[in-house]
Amino acid sequence: MAAAEIDRLIRLLARLPGLGPRSAQRAALAMLRRPEVLMTPLAQALLECASRIGRCRVCGNLDSRDPCTICSDEGRDAALVCVVEEVEDLWAMERASSFRGRYHVLGGTLSALEEVGPDELGIGRLLARVAEDAVREVILGLGATVEGQTTAHYLAERLRPLGVTVTRLGQGVPIGGELNYLDEGTLDAALRARRPVG
Amino acid sequence: MTARLVPEPATPVAGEAAGAVSRLELAAFRNYRRLELAVTARPVVLFGPNGAGKTNLLEALSLLTPGRGLRRARLAELDHRGGGRFRLRARVETVDGPREVESWHDPENGRRVLAVDGAACRSSAELARLCAMVWLTPAMDRILVEGPAGRRRFLDRLTLALYPDHAARVTAFERAMRERAHLLRSRRPDPVWLDALERRMAQAAVAIAAARRDLVAGLEAELARGVEGFPSARLALAGEVEEALGRMSALEVEQWLAGRLAESRTADAEGGGAAHGTHRSDLLVFLRAGEVPAAACSTGQQKALLLAVLLAETRLRRARAGDWPVLLLDEVAAHLDAERRRALFEALVAMGAQCWLTGTDAELFRPLFGRAAVFHLNEATLREHG
């Protein structure tokens, strides 16, 4: 029978995505066995993030600055905005290091069943930003899921009247991929997104 | 309750047998605490009393393909009643050699996990490409006389065996349809959002309908060749999207369907669901001689018609994908007269597809003795027969 404090710790850990009761228990015990190495630094980091990290009021990114580091970077093209679902997608784009514009993080995708509509995603804020900041091009970097594609279509329709160029990330043959190994859905997407050579 | 029955095949199963399940292990699955079974690509006969676990074993096999298996059961129903989460492991002989397929109930997220050769399976299509399963169970006895839902499921299962993406497309269509229905019920549905969902539905529906059309055309060609001892079935598709693809290009059908859906918003908001789409299509089955609708045929004839379709499907998968689907025939032999039963057995043996047959009485399978692996099954324990 664990002490009430440990029980609470396990319960709280188990609420995190990807952790169930068993893995939460494992994590809690690992920390309790090596508190100086694993627990205290984690507790400090948690407190620090809780007090200092917030949503960027411009793009929805998570950062200790508001506007965030990317939105404040004068070297980045403010007229080029890439719309992504989540912060991890922004990080993925940044890892690729080939995009020098700015972002807009929706924080999800349209889902009627989960009661996530245009208001919950702050789509109005994106439209206002496009209109006010003289945005030249909006790149839709959304997933190829039903919800991702529905959201992309929705955004394209809402952005069209603003006269901005709307593009989306290419879908199809991955780098290093062989056609023979692609599934029909990917090939279909690649065919639809074909482009002239040269 | 561990049964280790047949030794590993001495020689690897040749390409001729590609598609067969050569090894199956169950843990905490329905009434099985543990089971280990090694078989060859020959037919497998399981006989034993009611409740012995015959259908459970076929169900475990059916879970080696995408979906909820032949009973369409919820995950919790698959776990052993005595406790524990189920786990299945199988070796499948594919055209590219043996692959290990695993599936288990993950308690952390309450989902069914699939893995191939130890790595998480990323998509249902990946698994569907690896092996195909088609089945006939007593629960399907009336699908030719009842409403279209059962026939549509049957059709989509057959389509999946040729189009590994089919299950994902059906899921995408249904997901977009549910989203749209939910949105239509809200106070002031956003028309741009509805447009977007209808486009998604139309895109998925065209892919679904095209795959179904191709499958039925392929089956028709196989059925026309006939199977000795079986009535010849004729198939047709009834569905507006499938029919539209006969006169317009895919892109035109996509636009046309999205338009029809937009027009039916008011009616759909009142009635729920969607007035247009591939979820309303039907598979029509006839007795070729005289064009008799299957619903007008005797129960025995209906069963024979469905079997004729499964046998045609088996040849079609072989011709298209190079391997055989696994046939799961639950309590099928009992409903056929002796002559037709023999015709079925001969067709199965001649084709070389692996087939799992169940029944209460070993005598039914006598013509297969010597040519099939025959097991007596009682209380989740297998014993080799004869």
Coordinates of C-alpha atoms in Angstrom, one line a residue:
Chain A
M1 CA 0.0 0.0 0.0
A2 CA 1.6 3.2 -1.1
A3 CA 1.6 6.4 0.9
A4 CA -1.1 8.9 -0.1
E5 CA 1.5 11.3 -1.6
I6 CA 2.9 8.6 -3.8
D7 CA -0.6 7.5 -4.8
R8 CA -1.4 11.1 -5.8
L9 CA 1.8 11.3 -7.8
I10 CA 1.0 8.1 -9.7
R11 CA -2.6 9.3 -10.4
L12 CA -1.4 12.6 -11.7
L13 CA 1.3 10.9 -13.9
A14 CA -1.3 8.5 -15.2
R15 CA -3.3 11.4 -16.6
L16 CA -0.6 12.3 -19.0
P17 CA -0.9 11.1 -22.6
G18 CA 0.9 7.9 -23.3
L19 CA 1.1 6.9 -19.7
G20 CA -1.2 4.4 -18.2
P21 CA -1.4 3.3 -14.5
R22 CA 1.4 0.8 -14.9
S23 CA 3.9 3.1 -16.6
A24 CA 3.0 5.9 -14.2
Q25 CA 3.8 3.6 -11.3
R26 CA 7.1 2.7 -12.9
A27 CA 8.0 6.4 -13.5
A28 CA 7.0 7.4 -9.9
L29 CA 9.1 4.6 -8.4
A30 CA 12.1 5.5 -10.6
M31 CA 11.9 9.0 -9.4
L32 CA 11.5 8.1 -5.8
R33 CA 14.5 5.8 -5.9
R34 CA 16.7 8.6 -7.3
P35 CA 15.1 11.8 -6.1
E36 CA 18.2 14.0 -6.5
V37 CA 18.8 13.0 -10.0
L38 CA 15.3 12.4 -11.4
M39 CA 12.8 14.1 -9.2
T40 CA 14.0 17.5 -8.0
P41 CA 15.2 18.7 -11.4
L42 CA 11.9 17.5 -12.9
A43 CA 9.9 19.4 -10.2
Q44 CA 11.9 22.5 -10.9
A45 CA 11.5 22.2 -14.6
L46 CA 7.7 21.7 -14.2
L47 CA 7.4 24.8 -12.0
E48 CA 9.5 26.9 -14.4
C49 CA 7.5 25.9 -17.4
A50 CA 4.2 26.4 -15.6
S51 CA 5.1 29.9 -14.6
R52 CA 7.0 31.1 -17.7
I53 CA 5.6 29.3 -20.8
G54 CA 2.5 30.5 -22.5
R55 CA 0.7 30.7 -25.8
C56 CA 2.0 33.3 -28.3
R57 CA -0.8 35.8 -28.8
V58 CA 0.1 36.0 -32.5
C59 CA 0.6 32.5 -33.7
G60 CA -0.4 30.2 -30.8
N61 CA 3.1 28.7 -30.4
L62 CA 4.3 27.8 -26.9
D63 CA 7.2 30.0 -25.7
S64 CA 8.5 32.0 -22.7
R65 CA 8.2 35.2 -24.9
D66 CA 5.0 36.7 -26.1
P67 CA 5.0 37.3 -29.1
C68 CA 7.2 34.1 -29.4
T69 CA 10.8 34.0 -30.6
I70 CA 9.7 33.1 -34.1
C71 CA 7.1 35.9 -34.4
S72 CA 9.6 38.4 -33.0
D73 CA 12.4 37.3 -35.4
E74 CA 12.7 40.2 -37.9
G75 CA 14.7 37.9 -40.2
R76 CA 11.7 35.7 -40.9
D77 CA 9.2 36.6 -43.6
A78 CA 6.0 37.8 -41.9
A79 CA 4.2 37.6 -45.3
L80 CA 4.5 33.9 -45.4
V81 CA 2.5 31.9 -42.8
C82 CA 2.4 28.2 -42.4
V83 CA -0.7 26.8 -40.6
V84 CA -0.1 23.7 -38.5
E85 CA -2.3 21.6 -36.2
E86 CA -0.1 21.4 -33.1
V87 CA 3.1 22.8 -31.7
E88 CA 4.9 19.5 -32.4
D89 CA 4.2 20.1 -36.1
L90 CA 5.8 23.5 -35.9
W91 CA 8.9 21.8 -34.3
A92 CA 8.9 19.3 -37.1
M93 CA 9.0 22.1 -39.6
E94 CA 11.7 23.9 -37.8
R95 CA 13.8 20.7 -37.7
A96 CA 13.7 20.6 -41.4
S97 CA 15.2 24.2 -41.4
S98 CA 13.8 25.0 -44.8
F99 CA 11.0 27.3 -43.9
R100 CA 11.9 30.9 -43.1
G101 CA 8.3 32.3 -42.7
R102 CA 6.1 32.3 -39.6
Y103 CA 3.5 30.0 -38.3
H104 CA 0.0 29.7 -37.1
V105 CA -0.8 26.9 -34.7
L106 CA -4.4 25.9 -34.7
G107 CA -4.2 23.7 -31.6
G108 CA -6.3 20.9 -33.3
T109 CA -8.5 20.3 -36.3
L110 CA -12.2 20.8 -37.0
S111 CA -14.3 18.1 -35.4
A112 CA -18.0 18.4 -35.0
L113 CA -18.1 15.2 -32.9
E114 CA -15.6 16.6 -30.4
E115 CA -17.2 20.0 -30.5
V116 CA -14.1 21.7 -32.0
G117 CA -15.3 24.4 -34.4
P118 CA -13.7 27.4 -36.1
D119 CA -14.1 29.5 -32.9
E120 CA -12.3 26.9 -30.8
L121 CA -9.4 26.8 -33.3
G122 CA -9.1 30.6 -33.4
I123 CA -9.6 30.7 -37.2
G124 CA -11.0 34.2 -36.9
R125 CA -7.7 35.3 -35.4
L126 CA -5.9 33.8 -38.4
L127 CA -8.2 35.5 -40.9
A128 CA -7.6 38.8 -39.1
R129 CA -3.9 38.3 -39.1
V130 CA -3.9 37.6 -42.8
A131 CA -5.9 40.7 -43.5
E132 CA -3.9 43.0 -41.2
D133 CA -0.3 41.8 -41.7
A134 CA -0.3 41.9 -45.5
V135 CA 0.3 38.1 -45.6
R136 CA 1.2 37.1 -49.2
E137 CA 0.9 33.3 -48.9
V138 CA -0.7 30.8 -46.4
I139 CA 0.8 27.3 -46.5
L140 CA -1.6 24.7 -45.1
G141 CA 0.6 22.1 -43.3
L142 CA -2.2 19.9 -42.0
G143 CA -2.3 16.1 -41.7
A144 CA -3.8 13.8 -44.4
T145 CA -6.5 12.6 -42.0
V146 CA -10.2 13.3 -42.6
E147 CA -10.1 16.0 -40.0
G148 CA -6.9 17.5 -41.3
Q149 CA -8.1 17.6 -44.9
T150 CA -11.5 19.0 -43.9
T151 CA -9.8 21.8 -41.9
A152 CA -7.5 22.5 -44.9
H153 CA -10.5 22.7 -47.2
Y154 CA -12.4 25.0 -44.8
L155 CA -9.4 27.3 -44.4
A156 CA -8.8 27.5 -48.1
E157 CA -12.5 28.5 -48.6
R158 CA -12.4 31.1 -45.9
L159 CA -9.0 32.6 -47.0
R160 CA -10.0 32.8 -50.7
P161 CA -12.0 36.1 -50.4
L162 CA -9.0 37.8 -48.7
G163 CA -7.0 37.5 -52.0
V164 CA -4.1 35.6 -50.4
T165 CA -2.3 32.8 -52.2
V166 CA -3.2 29.5 -50.4
T167 CA -1.0 26.5 -50.9
R168 CA -0.7 23.2 -49.1
L169 CA 2.3 20.9 -48.5
G170 CA 2.8 18.3 -51.2
Q171 CA 1.7 14.8 -50.6
G172 CA 3.1 11.7 -52.2
V173 CA 6.3 9.9 -52.8
P174 CA 8.6 10.2 -49.8
I175 CA 12.3 11.0 -50.2
G176 CA 14.1 7.7 -50.8
G177 CA 10.8 5.9 -51.5
E178 CA 10.2 3.4 -54.3
L179 CA 6.9 3.5 -56.1
N180 CA 6.6 -0.2 -55.8
Y181 CA 6.3 0.0 -52.1
L182 CA 3.7 2.8 -51.9
D183 CA 0.1 2.2 -50.9
E184 CA -2.6 3.2 -53.4
G185 CA -3.7 6.2 -51.3
T186 CA -0.3 7.7 -51.3
L187 CA 0.2 7.1 -55.0
D188 CA -3.2 8.6 -55.7
A189 CA -2.2 11.7 -53.7
A190 CA 1.1 11.9 -55.5
L191 CA -0.6 11.7 -58.9
R192 CA -3.1 14.4 -58.0
A193 CA -0.2 16.6 -56.8
R194 CA 2.1 16.0 -59.8
R195 CA 4.0 19.0 -61.3
P196 CA 6.0 19.9 -64.3
V197 CA 9.7 18.9 -64.3
G198 CA 12.3 21.6 -64.4
Chain B
M1 CA -4.5 -26.2 -21.7
T2 CA -1.5 -25.9 -24.0
A3 CA -1.7 -27.9 -27.2
R4 CA 1.4 -28.4 -29.3
L5 CA 0.2 -30.5 -32.1
V6 CA 2.0 -30.7 -35.4
P7 CA 5.7 -30.3 -35.6
E8 CA 7.0 -27.4 -37.7
P9 CA 6.8 -28.2 -41.4
A10 CA 10.1 -29.9 -42.3
T11 CA 10.4 -27.9 -45.5
P12 CA 9.3 -24.3 -45.8
V13 CA 5.9 -23.8 -47.3
A14 CA 6.5 -23.1 -51.0
G15 CA 5.1 -20.1 -52.9
E16 CA 2.2 -22.3 -53.9
A17 CA 0.9 -22.0 -50.4
A18 CA 1.4 -18.2 -50.0
G19 CA -1.3 -16.7 -47.8
A20 CA -1.6 -19.6 -45.4
V21 CA -1.3 -19.2 -41.6
S22 CA 1.3 -21.8 -40.6
R23 CA 1.4 -21.1 -36.9
L24 CA -1.1 -19.7 -34.4
E25 CA -0.6 -18.9 -30.7
L26 CA -3.4 -17.6 -28.5
A27 CA -3.2 -16.3 -24.9
A28 CA -6.2 -15.3 -22.8
F29 CA -8.4 -15.3 -25.9
R30 CA -12.1 -16.0 -25.2
N31 CA -12.2 -19.5 -23.8
Y32 CA -8.5 -20.2 -24.5
R33 CA -6.0 -19.7 -21.8
R34 CA -3.2 -20.8 -24.1
L35 CA -3.1 -22.5 -27.5
E36 CA -0.2 -23.2 -29.8
L37 CA -1.0 -24.7 -33.2
A38 CA 1.2 -25.4 -36.2
V39 CA -0.4 -26.4 -39.5
T40 CA 0.4 -26.6 -43.2
A41 CA -1.5 -25.0 -46.1
R42 CA -3.8 -28.0 -46.3
P43 CA -7.4 -27.6 -45.1
V44 CA -7.8 -27.6 -41.3
V45 CA -10.9 -29.3 -39.9
L46 CA -12.0 -28.5 -36.3
F47 CA -14.8 -30.6 -34.9
G48 CA -16.3 -30.8 -31.5
P49 CA -19.3 -30.0 -29.4
N50 CA -21.0 -26.6 -29.1
G51 CA -19.1 -24.2 -26.9
A52 CA -15.8 -26.0 -27.5
G53 CA -14.2 -22.9 -29.0
K54 CA -14.3 -23.7 -32.7
T55 CA -15.7 -20.3 -33.8
N56 CA -13.4 -18.6 -31.2
L57 CA -10.5 -20.0 -33.1
L58 CA -11.7 -18.8 -36.4
E59 CA -12.4 -15.4 -34.9
A60 CA -8.8 -15.3 -33.7
L61 CA -7.7 -15.9 -37.2
S62 CA -10.0 -13.3 -38.6
L63 CA -8.3 -10.7 -36.3
L64 CA -5.1 -11.1 -38.3
T65 CA -6.8 -8.8 -40.8
P66 CA -8.0 -5.2 -40.2
G67 CA -11.4 -4.7 -38.5
R68 CA -13.3 -6.3 -35.6
G69 CA -13.1 -9.9 -36.8
L70 CA -15.9 -12.2 -37.8
R71 CA -18.1 -11.5 -34.8
R72 CA -17.5 -7.8 -34.9
A73 CA -16.9 -8.1 -31.2
R74 CA -15.9 -5.4 -28.8
L75 CA -12.3 -5.7 -27.4
A76 CA -13.3 -6.6 -23.9
E77 CA -15.4 -9.5 -25.2
L78 CA -12.3 -11.1 -26.6
D79 CA -10.4 -11.3 -23.3
H80 CA -10.5 -14.5 -21.3
R81 CA -13.2 -14.5 -18.7
G82 CA -10.8 -15.8 -16.1
G83 CA -8.8 -12.5 -16.5
G84 CA -6.0 -11.2 -18.6
R85 CA -5.9 -9.4 -21.9
F86 CA -5.8 -11.4 -25.1
R87 CA -2.8 -11.8 -27.3
L88 CA -2.5 -13.4 -30.7
R89 CA 0.6 -14.3 -32.6
A90 CA 0.6 -16.0 -36.0
R91 CA 3.1 -16.8 -38.7
V92 CA 1.7 -16.0 -42.1
E93 CA 3.3 -17.4 -45.3
T94 CA 3.3 -14.4 -47.6
V95 CA 4.6 -14.1 -51.2
D96 CA 7.7 -12.6 -49.7
G97 CA 8.3 -15.3 -47.1
P98 CA 7.0 -15.9 -43.6
R99 CA 5.9 -12.9 -41.5
E100 CA 4.9 -12.7 -37.9
V101 CA 1.7 -10.9 -37.2
E102 CA 0.7 -10.1 -33.6
S103 CA -2.3 -8.4 -32.1
W104 CA -3.2 -7.7 -28.5
H105 CA -5.5 -5.7 -26.3
D106 CA -3.4 -2.9 -24.9
P107 CA -4.7 -2.0 -21.4
E108 CA -3.0 1.4 -21.4
N109 CA -5.1 2.8 -24.1
G110 CA -7.9 0.2 -24.5
R111 CA -7.1 -0.4 -28.2
R112 CA -6.2 -3.4 -30.3
V113 CA -2.5 -3.2 -31.2
L114 CA -1.2 -4.8 -34.4
A115 CA 2.4 -5.6 -35.1
V116 CA 4.2 -7.2 -38.0
D117 CA 7.6 -8.8 -37.4
G118 CA 7.8 -7.1 -34.0
A119 CA 7.2 -3.5 -35.3
A120 CA 4.0 -1.7 -34.8
C121 CA 1.8 -1.9 -37.9
R122 CA 1.3 1.7 -39.1
S123 CA -1.9 1.2 -41.1
S124 CA -4.6 -1.2 -41.7
A125 CA -3.6 -1.4 -45.3
E126 CA -0.2 -2.7 -44.4
L127 CA -1.8 -5.7 -42.7
A128 CA -4.5 -6.2 -45.4
R129 CA -1.7 -6.4 -48.0
L130 CA 0.0 -9.1 -46.0
C131 CA -2.8 -11.5 -45.8
A132 CA -6.5 -11.7 -46.7
M133 CA -9.3 -13.5 -44.9
V134 CA -12.8 -14.2 -46.0
W135 CA -15.4 -16.0 -44.0
L136 CA -18.9 -17.5 -43.9
T137 CA -20.5 -18.0 -40.5
P138 CA -24.0 -19.0 -39.4
A139 CA -24.6 -15.4 -38.5
M140 CA -24.5 -14.6 -42.2
D141 CA -27.1 -17.2 -43.1
R142 CA -29.7 -14.6 -43.8
I143 CA -27.7 -11.8 -45.4
L144 CA -29.2 -12.6 -48.9
V145 CA -32.7 -12.1 -47.6
E146 CA -32.3 -9.3 -45.0
G147 CA -31.5 -5.7 -45.4
P148 CA -28.4 -4.5 -47.4
A149 CA -26.1 -3.8 -44.4
G150 CA -25.0 -7.4 -44.1
R151 CA -24.4 -7.7 -47.8
R152 CA -22.5 -4.4 -47.9
R153 CA -20.2 -5.7 -45.1
F154 CA -19.7 -8.9 -47.0
L155 CA -18.9 -6.9 -50.2
D156 CA -16.5 -4.6 -48.4
R157 CA -14.7 -7.6 -46.8
L158 CA -14.3 -9.1 -50.3
T159 CA -13.1 -5.7 -51.6
L160 CA -10.5 -5.4 -48.8
A161 CA -8.9 -8.6 -49.9
L162 CA -8.1 -6.9 -53.3
Y163 CA -7.8 -3.3 -52.2
P164 CA -5.8 -3.0 -48.9
D165 CA -6.8 0.6 -48.6
H166 CA -10.5 -0.1 -48.7
A167 CA -11.1 -0.4 -44.9
A168 CA -9.4 3.0 -44.3
R169 CA -11.5 4.6 -47.0
V170 CA -14.7 3.2 -45.6
T171 CA -13.7 4.5 -42.2
A172 CA -12.8 7.9 -43.6
F173 CA -16.2 8.1 -45.4
E174 CA -18.1 7.1 -42.3
R175 CA -16.1 9.5 -40.1
A176 CA -16.9 12.4 -42.4
M177 CA -20.5 11.4 -42.6
R178 CA -20.9 11.3 -38.8
E179 CA -19.1 14.7 -38.5
R180 CA -21.6 16.1 -41.1
A181 CA -24.6 14.6 -39.4
H182 CA -23.5 16.1 -36.1
L183 CA -22.9 19.5 -37.6
L184 CA -26.3 19.4 -39.4
R185 CA -28.0 18.9 -36.0
S186 CA -26.3 22.0 -34.5
R187 CA -28.2 25.3 -34.4
R188 CA -26.5 27.2 -37.2
P189 CA -24.3 24.8 -39.2
D190 CA -21.3 26.5 -40.9
P191 CA -21.9 26.0 -44.6
V192 CA -18.2 26.2 -45.5
W193 CA -17.5 23.5 -42.9
L194 CA -20.3 21.4 -44.4
D195 CA -18.8 21.9 -47.9
A196 CA -15.4 20.6 -46.7
L197 CA -17.0 17.5 -45.1
E198 CA -19.0 16.8 -48.2
R199 CA -15.9 17.0 -50.3
R200 CA -14.2 14.5 -48.1
M201 CA -17.2 12.2 -48.2
A202 CA -17.3 12.4 -52.0
Q203 CA -13.6 11.8 -52.4
A204 CA -13.8 8.6 -50.2
A205 CA -17.0 7.4 -51.8
V206 CA -15.6 7.5 -55.3
A207 CA -12.6 5.5 -54.2
I208 CA -14.9 3.0 -52.4
A209 CA -17.2 2.7 -55.3
A210 CA -14.4 2.3 -57.9
A211 CA -12.9 -0.5 -55.8
R212 CA -16.2 -2.3 -55.4
R213 CA -16.9 -2.0 -59.2
D214 CA -13.6 -3.5 -60.0
L215 CA -14.0 -6.3 -57.5
V216 CA -17.5 -7.2 -58.8
A217 CA -16.2 -7.2 -62.4
G218 CA -13.4 -9.5 -61.4
L219 CA -15.7 -11.8 -59.5
E220 CA -18.1 -11.9 -62.4
A221 CA -15.4 -13.1 -64.7
E222 CA -14.4 -15.8 -62.2
L223 CA -18.0 -16.8 -61.5
A224 CA -18.7 -17.2 -65.2
R225 CA -16.0 -19.9 -65.2
G226 CA -18.1 -21.7 -62.6
V227 CA -17.2 -24.3 -59.9
E228 CA -18.2 -27.8 -60.5
G229 CA -21.1 -28.9 -58.3
F230 CA -22.0 -25.3 -57.4
P231 CA -24.8 -23.1 -58.7
S232 CA -23.4 -20.2 -60.7
A233 CA -24.0 -16.9 -59.0
R234 CA -24.3 -13.6 -60.8
L235 CA -23.4 -10.4 -59.0
A236 CA -24.4 -6.8 -59.6
L237 CA -24.0 -3.6 -57.7
A238 CA -26.9 -1.3 -56.9
G239 CA -25.7 2.1 -55.8
E240 CA -25.8 5.6 -57.3
V241 CA -22.1 6.3 -56.9
E242 CA -21.1 3.0 -58.4
E243 CA -23.6 3.6 -61.3
A244 CA -22.4 7.2 -61.8
L245 CA -18.8 5.9 -62.2
G246 CA -20.1 4.0 -65.3
R247 CA -20.9 7.2 -67.1
M248 CA -18.7 9.9 -65.6
S249 CA -15.0 10.3 -64.7
A250 CA -14.0 9.9 -61.1
L251 CA -13.5 13.7 -60.7
E252 CA -16.9 14.4 -62.2
V253 CA -18.6 11.9 -59.9
E254 CA -16.8 13.5 -56.9
Q255 CA -18.2 16.9 -57.8
W256 CA -21.6 15.5 -58.6
L257 CA -21.8 13.7 -55.3
A258 CA -20.6 16.7 -53.3
G259 CA -23.4 18.7 -55.0
R260 CA -26.1 16.1 -54.2
L261 CA -25.0 16.1 -50.6
A262 CA -25.2 19.9 -50.4
E263 CA -28.7 19.7 -51.8
S264 CA -29.8 17.2 -49.3
R265 CA -28.7 19.1 -46.2
T266 CA -32.2 20.0 -45.0
A267 CA -33.6 16.5 -45.4
D268 CA -30.5 15.0 -43.8
A269 CA -30.7 17.3 -40.9
E270 CA -34.2 16.1 -40.2
G271 CA -33.7 12.4 -41.1
G272 CA -30.1 12.0 -39.8
G273 CA -27.5 10.1 -41.9
A274 CA -27.0 11.1 -45.5
A275 CA -29.3 10.6 -48.5
H276 CA -26.4 10.0 -50.9
G277 CA -23.2 7.9 -50.7
T278 CA -21.7 4.5 -50.8
H279 CA -23.2 3.6 -47.4
R280 CA -26.5 3.0 -49.2
S281 CA -25.2 0.7 -51.9
D282 CA -26.1 -3.0 -52.1
L283 CA -24.7 -6.2 -53.6
L284 CA -27.2 -8.0 -55.6
V285 CA -26.8 -11.8 -55.9
F286 CA -28.7 -13.9 -58.5
L287 CA -28.8 -17.5 -59.5
R288 CA -27.3 -17.1 -63.0
A289 CA -29.6 -19.7 -64.5
G290 CA -32.9 -17.9 -64.9
E291 CA -31.7 -14.7 -63.1
V292 CA -33.4 -15.8 -59.9
P293 CA -32.8 -13.3 -57.1
A294 CA -31.0 -15.0 -54.2
A295 CA -33.7 -14.1 -51.8
A296 CA -36.1 -16.4 -53.7
C297 CA -33.7 -19.3 -53.5
S298 CA -33.8 -22.0 -50.8
T299 CA -31.6 -21.6 -47.8
G300 CA -29.2 -24.4 -49.0
Q301 CA -29.0 -22.7 -52.4
Q302 CA -28.2 -19.3 -50.8
K303 CA -25.4 -20.9 -48.9
A304 CA -24.1 -22.5 -52.0
L305 CA -24.3 -19.1 -53.8
L306 CA -22.3 -17.4 -51.1
L307 CA -19.7 -20.2 -51.2
A308 CA -19.5 -19.9 -55.0
V309 CA -18.7 -16.2 -54.5
L310 CA -16.0 -17.0 -51.9
L311 CA -14.4 -19.5 -54.2
A312 CA -14.4 -17.0 -57.0
E313 CA -12.8 -14.4 -54.6
T314 CA -10.2 -17.0 -53.7
R315 CA -9.2 -17.4 -57.3
L316 CA -9.3 -13.7 -57.9
R317 CA -7.0 -12.8 -55.0
R318 CA -4.6 -15.5 -56.2
A319 CA -4.6 -14.1 -59.7
R320 CA -4.2 -10.5 -58.6
A321 CA -2.0 -10.6 -55.5
G322 CA -0.2 -13.9 -56.1
D323 CA -1.3 -15.4 -52.8
W324 CA -4.4 -17.1 -51.5
P325 CA -6.8 -15.7 -49.0
V326 CA -7.6 -17.8 -46.0
L327 CA -11.1 -19.1 -45.9
L328 CA -12.9 -19.4 -42.6
L329 CA -16.0 -21.6 -43.0
D330 CA -17.9 -21.9 -39.7
E331 CA -20.5 -24.6 -39.6
V332 CA -20.8 -24.5 -43.4
A333 CA -20.5 -28.2 -44.2
A334 CA -23.6 -29.1 -42.1
H335 CA -25.9 -27.1 -44.3
L336 CA -24.8 -28.6 -47.6
D337 CA -26.1 -31.9 -49.0
A338 CA -23.5 -34.7 -49.3
E339 CA -22.9 -34.0 -53.0
R340 CA -22.4 -30.3 -52.7
R341 CA -20.2 -30.9 -49.6
R342 CA -18.0 -33.2 -51.6
A343 CA -17.9 -30.6 -54.4
L344 CA -16.8 -27.9 -51.9
F345 CA -14.1 -30.1 -50.5
E346 CA -12.8 -31.0 -53.9
A347 CA -12.7 -27.4 -54.9
L348 CA -10.8 -26.4 -51.8
V349 CA -8.2 -29.1 -52.1
A350 CA -7.8 -28.4 -55.8
M351 CA -7.3 -24.7 -55.2
G352 CA -4.6 -25.0 -52.6
A353 CA -6.0 -22.1 -50.5
Q354 CA -5.9 -22.7 -46.8
C355 CA -9.3 -23.3 -45.4
W356 CA -10.5 -23.7 -41.8
L357 CA -13.7 -25.7 -41.5
T358 CA -15.7 -26.3 -38.3
G359 CA -18.6 -28.7 -37.5
T360 CA -19.9 -30.7 -34.6
D361 CA -19.6 -34.1 -36.4
A362 CA -16.3 -35.5 -37.7
E363 CA -18.2 -37.7 -40.2
L364 CA -19.2 -34.7 -42.3
F365 CA -15.6 -34.2 -43.2
R366 CA -14.8 -37.8 -44.0
P367 CA -14.1 -37.0 -47.7
L368 CA -11.3 -34.8 -46.5
F369 CA -9.6 -37.3 -44.2
G370 CA -6.0 -37.9 -45.3
R371 CA -6.1 -34.6 -47.2
A372 CA -6.7 -32.2 -44.2
A373 CA -5.4 -31.7 -40.7
V374 CA -8.3 -32.8 -38.6
F375 CA -8.6 -31.9 -34.9
H376 CA -11.0 -32.7 -32.2
L377 CA -11.7 -29.6 -30.1
N378 CA -13.2 -29.8 -26.7
E379 CA -13.1 -27.2 -23.9
A380 CA -10.5 -25.2 -25.7
T381 CA -8.2 -28.2 -26.0
L382 CA -7.2 -29.6 -29.4
R383 CA -6.4 -33.2 -30.1
E384 CA -5.3 -34.6 -33.5
H385 CA -7.9 -36.9 -34.9
G386 CA -7.1 -40.3 -36.4

